[in-house]
């Protein structure tokens, strides 16, 4: 009998892992290179990685001819290592994030099986995978998915070591935390320290923990991974590296608003409510007032064994990330992502509770999910009639919207049936399926269609033309752009430096030189700059973008400059301008 039970358990485990792998393959790998890089963040990271590969400088990141210390180096290394194998393209840029997303889902399942039931582990893993946050970050070449995986795996390792006394778990924690720091800087160290510190004080075991951790070996592992790049970067760039990386990109971003990315104190509450629906819907019903009072009592947790304190650990994890990020002046959607794995565990426990012992509130929760799905269906049907945008009224996009209408209409009916029959497992399967189908239609056909109409794909033909026309081995050509600041222009043209003009005087001063000017711009930017190129036909046109090839013997320098020459004359950008970004 025991052998049969173990066989059934092994079979269920195998099916669970295979199901997660298939789900992740569709969500994060299918058509990964089917659309161009997103501007600004993803394209900038891709270009920084391309510069590492081209310049063979694995210490100092460069963007458009200037030092770029906005983020640590790990993502750029991983992307650059992929170029020789996958080519200089979208697959190589996005694959590190996709692998990190898949690894995060699998490590969540593996960790949760240690402290909860197999079903809870499967619930938690699918919730980590099937939500807009992970879907977007797992298919985008930026640092946040790497941070999410390494920091989560580090905290999982710490709690495993704490609950079992295995010193190897602590060493694994230090190693994974080091990679999290290399992924996105000291934020991982600060958040992990807050989470673990508050938890140990809450359960009154901080003194025992101090004596249990192999600090010497742990610090050696952490330093051996993090210090080499930081030391080499400081040796190569001096205090510029310290000021740019530690002061401006980390400390300043916390205390002051960067790039007008601010928000109210409840900003991330809205982000979680929208971005983690419907998994949040069952938590209120799963928590009774009695269980909530127990949850907040110190003696309740202090009397429990270390392997039974995981609920408190996950709650502190989520709240620490939420409060810390809400206190920061700069706010972006994905800054709260390090708290998503903890939220997924808490949601999985709530769903497990309702599956095992359904409460009266379950029908209300399922009804709320069905209502939201119904509103989504109606919204998708009305968008073409309410929003006066040509791209939303095109035949291809309209078909996608009607497909979403049918999808969420069917999901509404299915949720209603699960409500009548009180089947939360059905609601879980319906929600995973609905999100997966929605995500797949976003990947194809929606994003490829939008790419050529409103996204970065419109600029690729101009970038290729600029690459073809520019003589890189001589000084006679000056590739430049007026008002077109997208980093994808550098990446797809494979031109290391493109002069970015922001004022008309900056353009007109170039006309006095002997170089041929290859200018990428738009009609709107020329009008704003009061620049008259009516005597020249654009050599290439793609959507709103135009490439003008202006010979040295032109009379455009005689155009009146309406701005102060001393302020608008072309000069290197300031350090602050260089290292600002939207990530």
Coordinates of C-alpha atoms in Angstrom, one line a residue:
X1 CA 0.0 0.0 0.0
X2 CA 2.8 2.4 0.9
X3 CA 4.6 1.6 -2.4
X4 CA 1.4 2.3 -4.3
X5 CA 0.9 5.7 -2.5
X6 CA 4.5 6.7 -3.3
X7 CA 4.0 5.7 -6.9
X8 CA 0.8 7.8 -7.1
X9 CA 2.5 10.7 -5.4
X10 CA 5.5 10.5 -7.8
X11 CA 3.1 10.4 -10.8
X12 CA 1.2 13.5 -9.6
X13 CA 4.5 15.3 -9.0
X14 CA 5.7 14.4 -12.5
X15 CA 2.4 15.6 -14.0
X16 CA 2.6 18.8 -11.9
X17 CA 6.1 19.6 -13.1
X18 CA 5.3 18.8 -16.7
X19 CA 2.2 21.0 -16.6
X20 CA 4.2 23.9 -15.1
X21 CA 6.9 23.5 -17.8
X22 CA 4.3 23.5 -20.6
X23 CA 2.5 26.5 -19.1
X24 CA 5.8 28.4 -18.7
X25 CA 6.9 27.5 -22.2
X26 CA 3.8 29.0 -23.7
X27 CA 3.8 32.1 -21.5
X28 CA 7.5 33.0 -21.6
X29 CA 9.2 31.4 -24.7
X30 CA 6.6 31.2 -27.5
X31 CA 7.2 33.9 -30.1
X32 CA 9.7 35.6 -27.7
X33 CA 11.4 37.3 -30.7
X34 CA 8.2 38.0 -32.6
X35 CA 8.2 41.8 -32.0
X36 CA 10.8 44.5 -31.7
X37 CA 12.4 45.7 -28.5
X38 CA 10.4 48.0 -26.3
X39 CA 11.6 51.6 -25.9
X40 CA 13.0 52.9 -23.7
X41 CA 14.2 50.5 -21.0
X42 CA 14.5 47.2 -22.9
X43 CA 16.2 48.7 -26.0
X44 CA 18.7 50.6 -23.8
X45 CA 19.7 47.5 -21.9
X46 CA 20.1 45.7 -25.2
X47 CA 22.3 48.4 -26.6
X48 CA 24.5 48.4 -23.4
X49 CA 24.9 44.7 -23.8
X50 CA 25.8 45.0 -27.5
X51 CA 28.5 47.6 -26.6
X52 CA 30.0 45.1 -24.1
X53 CA 30.1 42.5 -26.9
X54 CA 31.5 44.8 -29.5
X55 CA 34.0 46.6 -27.3
X56 CA 35.0 43.5 -25.3
X57 CA 34.9 45.6 -22.1
X58 CA 33.1 43.5 -19.5
X59 CA 33.6 46.1 -16.7
X60 CA 32.4 49.5 -17.9
X61 CA 28.9 49.6 -19.5
X62 CA 28.5 52.2 -22.3
X63 CA 25.4 53.6 -24.0
X64 CA 25.6 56.0 -27.0
X65 CA 29.3 56.7 -26.4
X66 CA 28.8 57.6 -22.7
X67 CA 29.4 55.6 -19.5
X68 CA 26.1 54.0 -18.2
X69 CA 26.0 53.0 -14.5
X70 CA 22.3 53.1 -14.0
X71 CA 22.1 49.4 -13.1
X72 CA 24.6 46.6 -12.3
X73 CA 26.2 44.5 -14.9
X74 CA 24.6 41.0 -14.6
X75 CA 21.8 41.4 -17.2
X76 CA 24.2 42.9 -19.7
X77 CA 26.6 40.1 -19.3
X78 CA 23.9 37.5 -19.8
X79 CA 22.6 39.2 -22.9
X80 CA 26.0 39.7 -24.4
X81 CA 26.9 36.0 -23.9
X82 CA 23.8 35.1 -25.9
X83 CA 24.7 37.2 -29.0
X84 CA 27.3 34.8 -30.4
X85 CA 24.8 31.9 -30.1
X86 CA 21.5 33.5 -30.9
X87 CA 22.5 36.5 -32.9
X88 CA 22.1 40.2 -32.1
X89 CA 18.3 40.3 -31.8
X90 CA 15.3 40.0 -29.5
X91 CA 15.8 36.4 -28.5
X92 CA 19.2 37.0 -27.0
X93 CA 17.9 40.1 -25.2
X94 CA 14.8 38.5 -23.6
X95 CA 16.0 35.0 -22.9
X96 CA 17.7 35.7 -19.5
X97 CA 14.4 37.2 -18.3
X98 CA 12.4 34.3 -19.7
X99 CA 14.6 31.7 -18.1
X100 CA 14.5 33.6 -14.8
X101 CA 10.6 33.6 -14.9
X102 CA 10.5 29.9 -15.5
X103 CA 13.0 29.2 -12.8
X104 CA 11.0 31.4 -10.4
X105 CA 7.9 29.4 -11.1
X106 CA 9.6 26.0 -10.6
X107 CA 11.5 27.1 -7.4
X108 CA 8.3 28.4 -6.0
X109 CA 6.7 25.0 -6.5
X110 CA 9.7 23.2 -5.1
X111 CA 9.8 25.4 -2.0
X112 CA 6.1 25.2 -1.3
X113 CA 6.0 21.4 -1.5
X114 CA 8.3 21.5 1.5
X115 CA 5.9 23.5 3.7
X116 CA 2.5 22.8 2.3
X117 CA 0.4 20.3 0.3
X118 CA 1.1 19.4 -3.3
X119 CA -2.0 21.2 -4.3
X120 CA -1.0 24.4 -2.5
X121 CA 2.4 24.2 -4.2
X122 CA 0.7 23.9 -7.6
X123 CA -1.6 26.7 -6.9
X124 CA 1.2 29.0 -5.8
X125 CA 3.4 28.2 -8.8
X126 CA 0.6 28.8 -11.3
X127 CA -0.3 32.1 -9.6
X128 CA 3.4 33.2 -9.9
X129 CA 3.3 32.3 -13.6
X130 CA -0.2 33.4 -14.7
X131 CA -0.3 37.1 -13.8
X132 CA 0.4 40.3 -15.8
X133 CA 3.5 41.2 -13.7
X134 CA 5.4 37.9 -14.4
X135 CA 4.1 37.7 -18.0
X136 CA 5.4 41.2 -18.9
X137 CA 8.7 41.1 -17.0
X138 CA 9.4 37.5 -18.2
X139 CA 9.2 38.6 -21.8
X140 CA 11.1 41.8 -21.5
X141 CA 14.9 42.3 -21.4
X142 CA 15.2 44.3 -18.2
X143 CA 16.7 43.7 -14.7
X144 CA 13.5 43.2 -12.6
X145 CA 12.9 39.5 -13.5
X146 CA 16.5 38.6 -12.6
X147 CA 16.0 40.4 -9.3
X148 CA 12.7 38.7 -8.7
X149 CA 14.2 35.2 -9.2
X150 CA 17.4 35.6 -7.3
X151 CA 16.0 37.5 -4.3
X152 CA 13.0 35.0 -4.1
X153 CA 15.3 32.0 -4.3
X154 CA 17.6 33.6 -1.7
X155 CA 14.7 34.1 0.8
X156 CA 13.4 30.6 0.1
X157 CA 16.9 29.2 0.9
X158 CA 17.1 31.3 4.1
X159 CA 13.8 30.1 5.4
X160 CA 14.6 26.5 4.5
X161 CA 17.9 26.8 6.5
X162 CA 16.1 28.5 9.4
X163 CA 13.4 25.8 9.6
X164 CA 15.8 22.8 9.2
X165 CA 19.1 24.1 10.6
X166 CA 20.9 23.2 7.4
X167 CA 24.0 25.4 7.2
X168 CA 24.2 24.7 3.4
X169 CA 20.9 26.6 3.1
X170 CA 22.5 29.7 4.6
X171 CA 25.5 29.5 2.1
X172 CA 23.0 29.2 -0.7
X173 CA 21.2 32.2 0.6
X174 CA 24.4 34.3 0.5
X175 CA 25.2 33.2 -3.0
X176 CA 21.8 33.8 -4.4
X177 CA 21.5 37.2 -2.7
X178 CA 24.9 38.2 -4.2
X179 CA 23.5 37.5 -7.7
X180 CA 20.4 39.5 -6.8
X181 CA 22.6 42.4 -5.9
X182 CA 24.4 42.1 -9.2
X183 CA 21.0 42.0 -10.9
X184 CA 19.7 45.3 -9.5
X185 CA 22.0 46.8 -6.9
X186 CA 21.8 47.1 -3.1
X187 CA 17.9 47.0 -3.1
X188 CA 18.0 43.2 -2.8
X189 CA 20.2 43.4 0.2
X190 CA 18.1 46.1 1.9
X191 CA 14.8 44.3 1.3
X192 CA 16.1 40.9 2.3
X193 CA 17.6 42.4 5.5
X194 CA 14.3 44.1 6.4
X195 CA 12.2 41.0 5.8
X196 CA 14.4 38.6 7.8
X197 CA 15.2 41.1 10.5
X198 CA 11.5 42.0 11.2
X199 CA 10.6 38.3 11.1
X200 CA 13.2 37.3 13.6
X201 CA 12.3 40.1 16.0
X202 CA 8.6 39.2 15.7
X203 CA 9.2 35.5 16.6
X204 CA 12.0 36.5 19.1
X205 CA 14.6 34.2 17.6
X206 CA 17.1 36.7 16.4
X207 CA 19.7 35.8 19.0
X208 CA 19.6 32.1 18.2
X209 CA 19.8 33.0 14.5
X210 CA 22.9 35.1 14.9
X211 CA 24.7 32.1 16.3
X212 CA 23.4 29.7 13.7
X213 CA 24.5 31.5 10.6
X214 CA 28.0 30.6 9.2
X215 CA 28.8 34.3 8.8
X216 CA 32.5 33.8 7.8
X217 CA 31.8 31.5 4.9
X218 CA 28.6 33.4 4.0
X219 CA 30.3 36.8 3.8
X220 CA 33.1 35.2 1.8
X221 CA 30.6 33.7 -0.7
X222 CA 28.7 37.0 -1.0
X223 CA 31.9 39.1 -1.4
X224 CA 33.4 36.7 -3.9
X225 CA 30.5 37.2 -6.2
X226 CA 29.7 40.9 -5.7
X227 CA 33.0 42.6 -5.1
X228 CA 35.0 41.8 -8.2
X229 CA 32.9 43.8 -10.6
X230 CA 32.4 46.7 -8.2
X231 CA 36.2 46.9 -7.5
X232 CA 37.1 46.7 -11.2
X233 CA 34.4 49.3 -12.1
X234 CA 35.8 51.7 -9.4
X235 CA 39.4 51.1 -10.6
X236 CA 38.4 51.9 -14.2
X237 CA 36.1 54.9 -13.5
X238 CA 36.9 56.2 -10.0
X239 CA 34.4 58.3 -8.1
X240 CA 32.3 58.8 -11.2
X241 CA 31.2 55.2 -10.7
X242 CA 30.4 55.7 -7.0
X243 CA 28.4 58.9 -7.7
X244 CA 26.5 57.6 -10.7
X245 CA 25.7 54.1 -9.4
X246 CA 25.3 54.3 -5.7
X247 CA 24.4 58.0 -5.1
X248 CA 22.2 58.9 -8.1
X249 CA 20.8 55.6 -9.4
X250 CA 20.0 54.2 -5.9
X251 CA 19.9 56.7 -3.1
X252 CA 18.6 59.7 -5.1
X253 CA 15.9 57.6 -6.7
X254 CA 14.5 56.7 -3.3
X255 CA 14.3 60.2 -1.9
X256 CA 13.4 62.2 -5.0
X257 CA 11.2 61.6 -8.0
X258 CA 13.0 60.4 -11.1
X259 CA 11.6 61.1 -14.6
X260 CA 8.3 62.4 -13.1
X261 CA 7.5 58.8 -12.1
X262 CA 5.7 59.5 -8.8
X263 CA 2.4 58.2 -7.3
X264 CA 0.2 58.3 -4.2
X265 CA 0.8 56.2 -1.1
X266 CA -1.7 53.6 -2.3
X267 CA -0.2 53.3 -5.8
X268 CA 1.0 49.8 -5.3
X269 CA -2.2 48.6 -3.7
X270 CA -3.9 49.4 -7.0
X271 CA -1.1 47.8 -9.0
X272 CA -1.5 44.6 -7.0
X273 CA -5.3 44.6 -7.1
X274 CA -5.3 44.9 -10.9
X275 CA -2.1 43.0 -11.7
X276 CA -2.7 40.0 -9.5
X277 CA -6.4 39.5 -10.1
X278 CA -8.2 37.1 -9.7
X279 CA -5.9 35.4 -7.2
X280 CA -6.5 38.1 -4.5
X281 CA -10.2 37.6 -4.6
X282 CA -10.4 34.7 -2.2
X283 CA -8.2 36.1 0.6
X284 CA -10.9 38.2 2.4
X285 CA -13.3 35.2 2.6
X286 CA -10.6 32.9 3.8
X287 CA -9.7 35.1 6.8
X288 CA -12.1 35.1 9.7
X289 CA -11.8 37.7 12.5
X290 CA -10.6 35.0 14.9
X291 CA -7.8 33.9 12.6
X292 CA -6.8 37.5 12.0
X293 CA -6.5 38.2 15.7
X294 CA -4.4 35.1 16.1
X295 CA -2.3 36.2 13.1
X296 CA -1.3 39.4 14.9
X297 CA -0.5 37.9 18.3
X298 CA 3.2 37.6 19.0
X299 CA 2.8 34.6 21.4
X300 CA 0.8 32.7 18.7
X301 CA 3.8 32.7 16.4
X302 CA 6.5 32.4 19.0
X303 CA 5.0 29.2 20.3
X304 CA 5.0 27.5 16.9
X305 CA 7.8 25.4 15.4
X306 CA 10.1 27.2 13.0
X307 CA 8.7 25.2 10.0
X308 CA 5.2 26.4 11.0
X309 CA 5.9 30.1 10.8
X310 CA 6.0 30.4 7.1
X311 CA 2.6 32.2 6.9
X312 CA 4.0 35.0 9.1
X313 CA 7.3 35.1 7.1
X314 CA 5.4 35.5 3.8
X315 CA 3.2 38.2 5.3
X316 CA 6.2 40.2 6.5
X317 CA 7.9 39.6 3.2
X318 CA 4.9 41.1 1.3
X319 CA 4.4 44.0 3.7
X320 CA 8.1 45.0 3.8
X321 CA 8.3 45.2 0.0
X322 CA 4.9 47.1 -0.2
X323 CA 5.8 49.6 2.6
X324 CA 9.4 50.2 1.5
X325 CA 8.4 50.8 -2.2
X326 CA 5.5 52.9 -1.2
X327 CA 7.8 55.1 0.8
X328 CA 10.1 55.7 -2.1
X329 CA 9.6 58.9 -4.1
X330 CA 10.0 57.2 -7.5
X331 CA 7.3 54.7 -8.3
X332 CA 7.0 52.3 -11.2
X333 CA 4.6 49.3 -11.7
X334 CA 7.3 46.6 -11.4
X335 CA 9.1 48.0 -8.4
X336 CA 6.7 46.0 -6.2
X337 CA 7.4 42.7 -8.0
X338 CA 9.8 41.2 -5.4
X339 CA 6.7 40.9 -3.2
X340 CA 4.7 38.8 -5.7
X341 CA 6.0 35.4 -4.7
X342 CA 5.0 36.0 -1.1
X343 CA 1.6 37.2 -2.2
X344 CA 1.2 34.1 -4.4
X345 CA 1.9 31.8 -1.4
X346 CA -0.7 33.6 0.7
X347 CA -3.3 33.5 -2.1
X348 CA -2.6 29.8 -2.7
X349 CA -3.2 29.1 1.0
X350 CA -6.5 31.0 0.8
X351 CA -7.6 29.1 -2.2
X352 CA -6.5 25.8 -0.5
X353 CA -8.6 26.7 2.5
X354 CA -11.6 27.4 0.4
X355 CA -11.2 24.2 -1.5
X356 CA -10.8 22.0 1.6
X357 CA -13.4 23.8 3.7
X358 CA -15.6 26.1 1.7
X359 CA -16.9 29.1 3.6
X360 CA -20.2 31.0 2.9
X361 CA -18.1 33.9 1.5
X362 CA -16.8 31.6 -1.3
X363 CA -19.8 32.3 -3.4
X364 CA -19.3 36.0 -3.0
X365 CA -15.7 35.8 -4.0
X366 CA -16.4 33.6 -7.1
X367 CA -19.3 36.0 -7.9
X368 CA -16.9 38.9 -7.8
X369 CA -14.5 37.1 -10.2
X370 CA -17.3 36.4 -12.6
X371 CA -18.5 40.0 -12.4
X372 CA -15.0 41.3 -13.3
X373 CA -14.8 38.9 -16.2
X374 CA -18.2 40.1 -17.4
X375 CA -17.1 43.7 -17.2
X376 CA -13.9 42.9 -19.1
X377 CA -15.9 41.2 -21.9
X378 CA -18.2 44.2 -22.2
X379 CA -15.2 46.6 -22.2
X380 CA -13.5 44.7 -25.0
X381 CA -16.6 44.8 -27.1
X382 CA -17.1 48.6 -26.6
X383 CA -13.5 49.7 -27.0
X384 CA -13.6 50.2 -30.8
X385 CA -16.8 52.3 -30.4
X386 CA -15.6 54.4 -27.5
X387 CA -12.0 55.1 -28.3
X388 CA -11.3 57.2 -31.4
X389 CA -7.9 55.8 -32.4
X390 CA -7.3 54.4 -35.9
X391 CA -5.1 51.6 -34.6
X392 CA -7.9 50.3 -32.3
X393 CA -10.4 50.4 -35.1
X394 CA -8.2 48.5 -37.6
X395 CA -9.5 45.1 -38.7
X396 CA -6.8 43.0 -37.1
X397 CA -7.0 44.7 -33.7
X398 CA -10.8 44.6 -33.8
X399 CA -10.7 40.8 -34.3
X400 CA -8.5 40.4 -31.3
X401 CA -10.8 42.5 -29.2
X402 CA -13.8 40.4 -30.3
X403 CA -11.8 37.2 -29.5
X404 CA -11.2 38.6 -26.0
X405 CA -14.9 39.4 -25.7
X406 CA -15.7 35.7 -26.5
X407 CA -13.0 34.5 -24.2
X408 CA -14.1 36.4 -21.1
X409 CA -17.8 35.8 -21.9
X410 CA -17.1 32.1 -21.8
X411 CA -15.0 32.5 -18.6
X412 CA -17.9 34.4 -17.0
X413 CA -20.3 31.5 -17.7
X414 CA -17.8 28.9 -16.5
X415 CA -17.2 30.9 -13.3
X416 CA -21.0 31.0 -12.8
X417 CA -21.2 27.3 -13.1
X418 CA -18.4 26.8 -10.6
X419 CA -20.2 29.2 -8.2
X420 CA -23.4 27.2 -8.4
X421 CA -21.6 23.9 -7.8
X422 CA -19.2 25.5 -5.3
X423 CA -16.1 24.3 -7.1
X424 CA -13.2 26.7 -6.4
X425 CA -10.8 24.2 -8.3
X426 CA -12.8 24.9 -11.4
X427 CA -12.5 28.6 -10.9
X428 CA -8.7 28.2 -10.5
X429 CA -8.4 26.2 -13.8
X430 CA -10.7 28.6 -15.6
X431 CA -8.6 31.6 -14.4
X432 CA -5.3 30.0 -15.4
X433 CA -6.8 29.1 -18.8
X434 CA -8.4 32.5 -19.5
X435 CA -5.2 34.4 -18.6
X436 CA -3.0 32.0 -20.7
X437 CA -5.2 32.3 -23.8
X438 CA -5.4 36.1 -23.3
X439 CA -1.6 36.2 -23.0
X440 CA -1.0 34.1 -26.1
X441 CA -3.2 36.4 -28.2
X442 CA -1.3 39.4 -26.9
X443 CA 2.0 37.8 -28.1
X444 CA 0.5 36.8 -31.4
X445 CA -1.2 38.4 -33.3
X446 CA -1.6 41.7 -31.3
X447 CA 2.0 42.8 -30.5
X448 CA 3.3 42.1 -34.0
X449 CA 0.4 44.2 -35.4
X450 CA 1.0 47.0 -33.0
X451 CA 4.7 46.8 -33.5
X452 CA 4.5 48.1 -37.0
X453 CA 1.8 50.7 -36.3
X454 CA 2.5 52.4 -32.9
X455 CA 5.5 50.6 -31.3
X456 CA 9.2 50.4 -32.1
X457 CA 9.0 48.3 -35.2
X458 CA 8.2 51.5 -37.2
X459 CA 11.8 52.7 -36.6
X460 CA 13.6 49.5 -37.7
X461 CA 13.6 50.3 -41.5
X462 CA 15.1 53.7 -40.7
X463 CA 17.7 52.2 -38.5
X464 CA 18.7 49.6 -41.1
X465 CA 18.9 52.4 -43.7
X466 CA 21.0 54.5 -41.4
X467 CA 23.3 51.5 -40.9
X468 CA 23.6 51.0 -44.7
X469 CA 24.3 54.6 -45.4
X470 CA 26.8 55.4 -42.6
X471 CA 30.5 55.0 -43.2
X472 CA 31.8 53.7 -39.9
X473 CA 35.4 53.6 -41.0
X474 CA 35.7 57.3 -41.9
X475 CA 34.8 60.7 -40.4
X476 CA 32.7 62.0 -43.3
X477 CA 29.4 60.9 -41.9
X478 CA 27.6 62.2 -38.8
X479 CA 24.6 60.1 -37.9
X480 CA 22.2 62.2 -35.8
X481 CA 18.6 62.4 -34.6
X482 CA 16.4 65.4 -33.9
X483 CA 13.8 64.6 -31.2
X484 CA 14.1 60.8 -31.8
X485 CA 15.6 59.5 -28.5
X486 CA 14.6 55.8 -28.8
X487 CA 17.6 53.6 -27.9
X488 CA 16.4 51.0 -30.5
X489 CA 17.8 53.3 -33.2
X490 CA 21.3 52.5 -31.9
X491 CA 20.6 48.8 -31.4
X492 CA 19.1 48.1 -34.8
X493 CA 21.5 50.4 -36.8
X494 CA 24.4 48.9 -34.8
X495 CA 25.9 52.4 -34.7
X496 CA 27.8 53.1 -31.5
X497 CA 27.1 56.8 -31.2
X498 CA 24.3 58.8 -32.7
X499 CA 24.2 62.5 -31.9
X500 CA 20.9 63.4 -30.2
X501 CA 19.8 67.0 -31.0
X502 CA 17.1 68.6 -28.8
X503 CA 17.2 72.2 -30.1
X504 CA 17.4 73.7 -33.6
X505 CA 20.7 75.5 -32.9
X506 CA 22.3 72.1 -32.2
X507 CA 21.4 70.9 -35.7
X508 CA 22.3 74.1 -37.5
X509 CA 25.8 74.2 -36.0
X510 CA 26.5 70.8 -37.6
X511 CA 25.7 72.3 -41.1
X512 CA 28.9 74.4 -40.8
X513 CA 31.0 71.3 -40.7
X514 CA 32.4 69.4 -43.6
X515 CA 30.6 66.2 -42.6
X516 CA 27.6 64.7 -44.4
X517 CA 24.7 64.8 -42.0
X518 CA 22.4 61.7 -41.7
X519 CA 19.5 63.1 -39.8
X520 CA 16.6 61.0 -38.4
X521 CA 13.6 63.0 -37.4
X522 CA 9.9 63.5 -37.9
X523 CA 7.7 66.3 -39.3
X524 CA 6.5 67.2 -35.9
X525 CA 10.1 67.6 -34.5
X526 CA 11.1 69.7 -37.5
X527 CA 8.2 72.0 -37.0
X528 CA 8.9 72.4 -33.3
X529 CA 12.6 73.1 -34.1
X530 CA 11.6 75.5 -36.9
X531 CA 13.9 73.6 -39.2
X532 CA 13.1 73.9 -42.9
X533 CA 14.3 70.9 -44.9
X534 CA 11.8 71.5 -47.8
X535 CA 14.7 71.6 -50.2
X536 CA 15.6 68.0 -49.5
X537 CA 13.7 64.9 -50.1
X538 CA 14.0 62.2 -47.4
X539 CA 16.1 59.3 -48.5
X540 CA 14.0 56.9 -46.5
X541 CA 10.6 57.1 -44.9
X542 CA 9.0 54.7 -42.4
X543 CA 5.7 55.7 -40.9
X544 CA 6.3 59.1 -39.1
X545 CA 10.1 58.7 -39.2
X546 CA 12.3 60.2 -42.0
X547 CA 16.0 59.9 -42.8
X548 CA 17.5 63.0 -44.5
X549 CA 21.0 62.7 -46.1
X550 CA 22.3 66.3 -46.2
X551 CA 25.6 66.9 -48.0
X552 CA 28.3 69.2 -46.6
X553 CA 27.8 71.9 -49.3
X554 CA 24.4 73.1 -48.1
X555 CA 23.1 76.5 -47.1
X556 CA 21.0 75.4 -44.1
X557 CA 23.6 77.0 -41.8
X558 CA 22.2 80.3 -42.9
X559 CA 18.8 79.6 -41.4
X560 CA 18.1 82.0 -38.5
X561 CA 18.7 80.4 -35.1
X562 CA 16.0 81.7 -32.7
X563 CA 17.7 80.4 -29.6
X564 CA 20.7 81.4 -27.6
X565 CA 23.7 79.8 -29.3
X566 CA 25.6 79.5 -26.0
X567 CA 22.9 77.4 -24.5
X568 CA 22.0 75.2 -27.4
X569 CA 25.4 74.5 -28.9
X570 CA 26.1 70.8 -29.0
X571 CA 28.0 69.6 -26.0
X572 CA 28.3 66.4 -24.0
X573 CA 25.3 65.5 -21.9
X574 CA 25.5 66.0 -18.2
X575 CA 26.0 63.0 -16.0
X576 CA 22.5 63.3 -14.5
X577 CA 21.0 63.2 -18.0
X578 CA 23.1 60.2 -19.0
X579 CA 22.1 57.9 -16.2
X580 CA 18.4 58.7 -15.9
X581 CA 16.1 55.9 -17.1
X582 CA 12.6 54.5 -16.6
X583 CA 13.7 51.3 -14.9

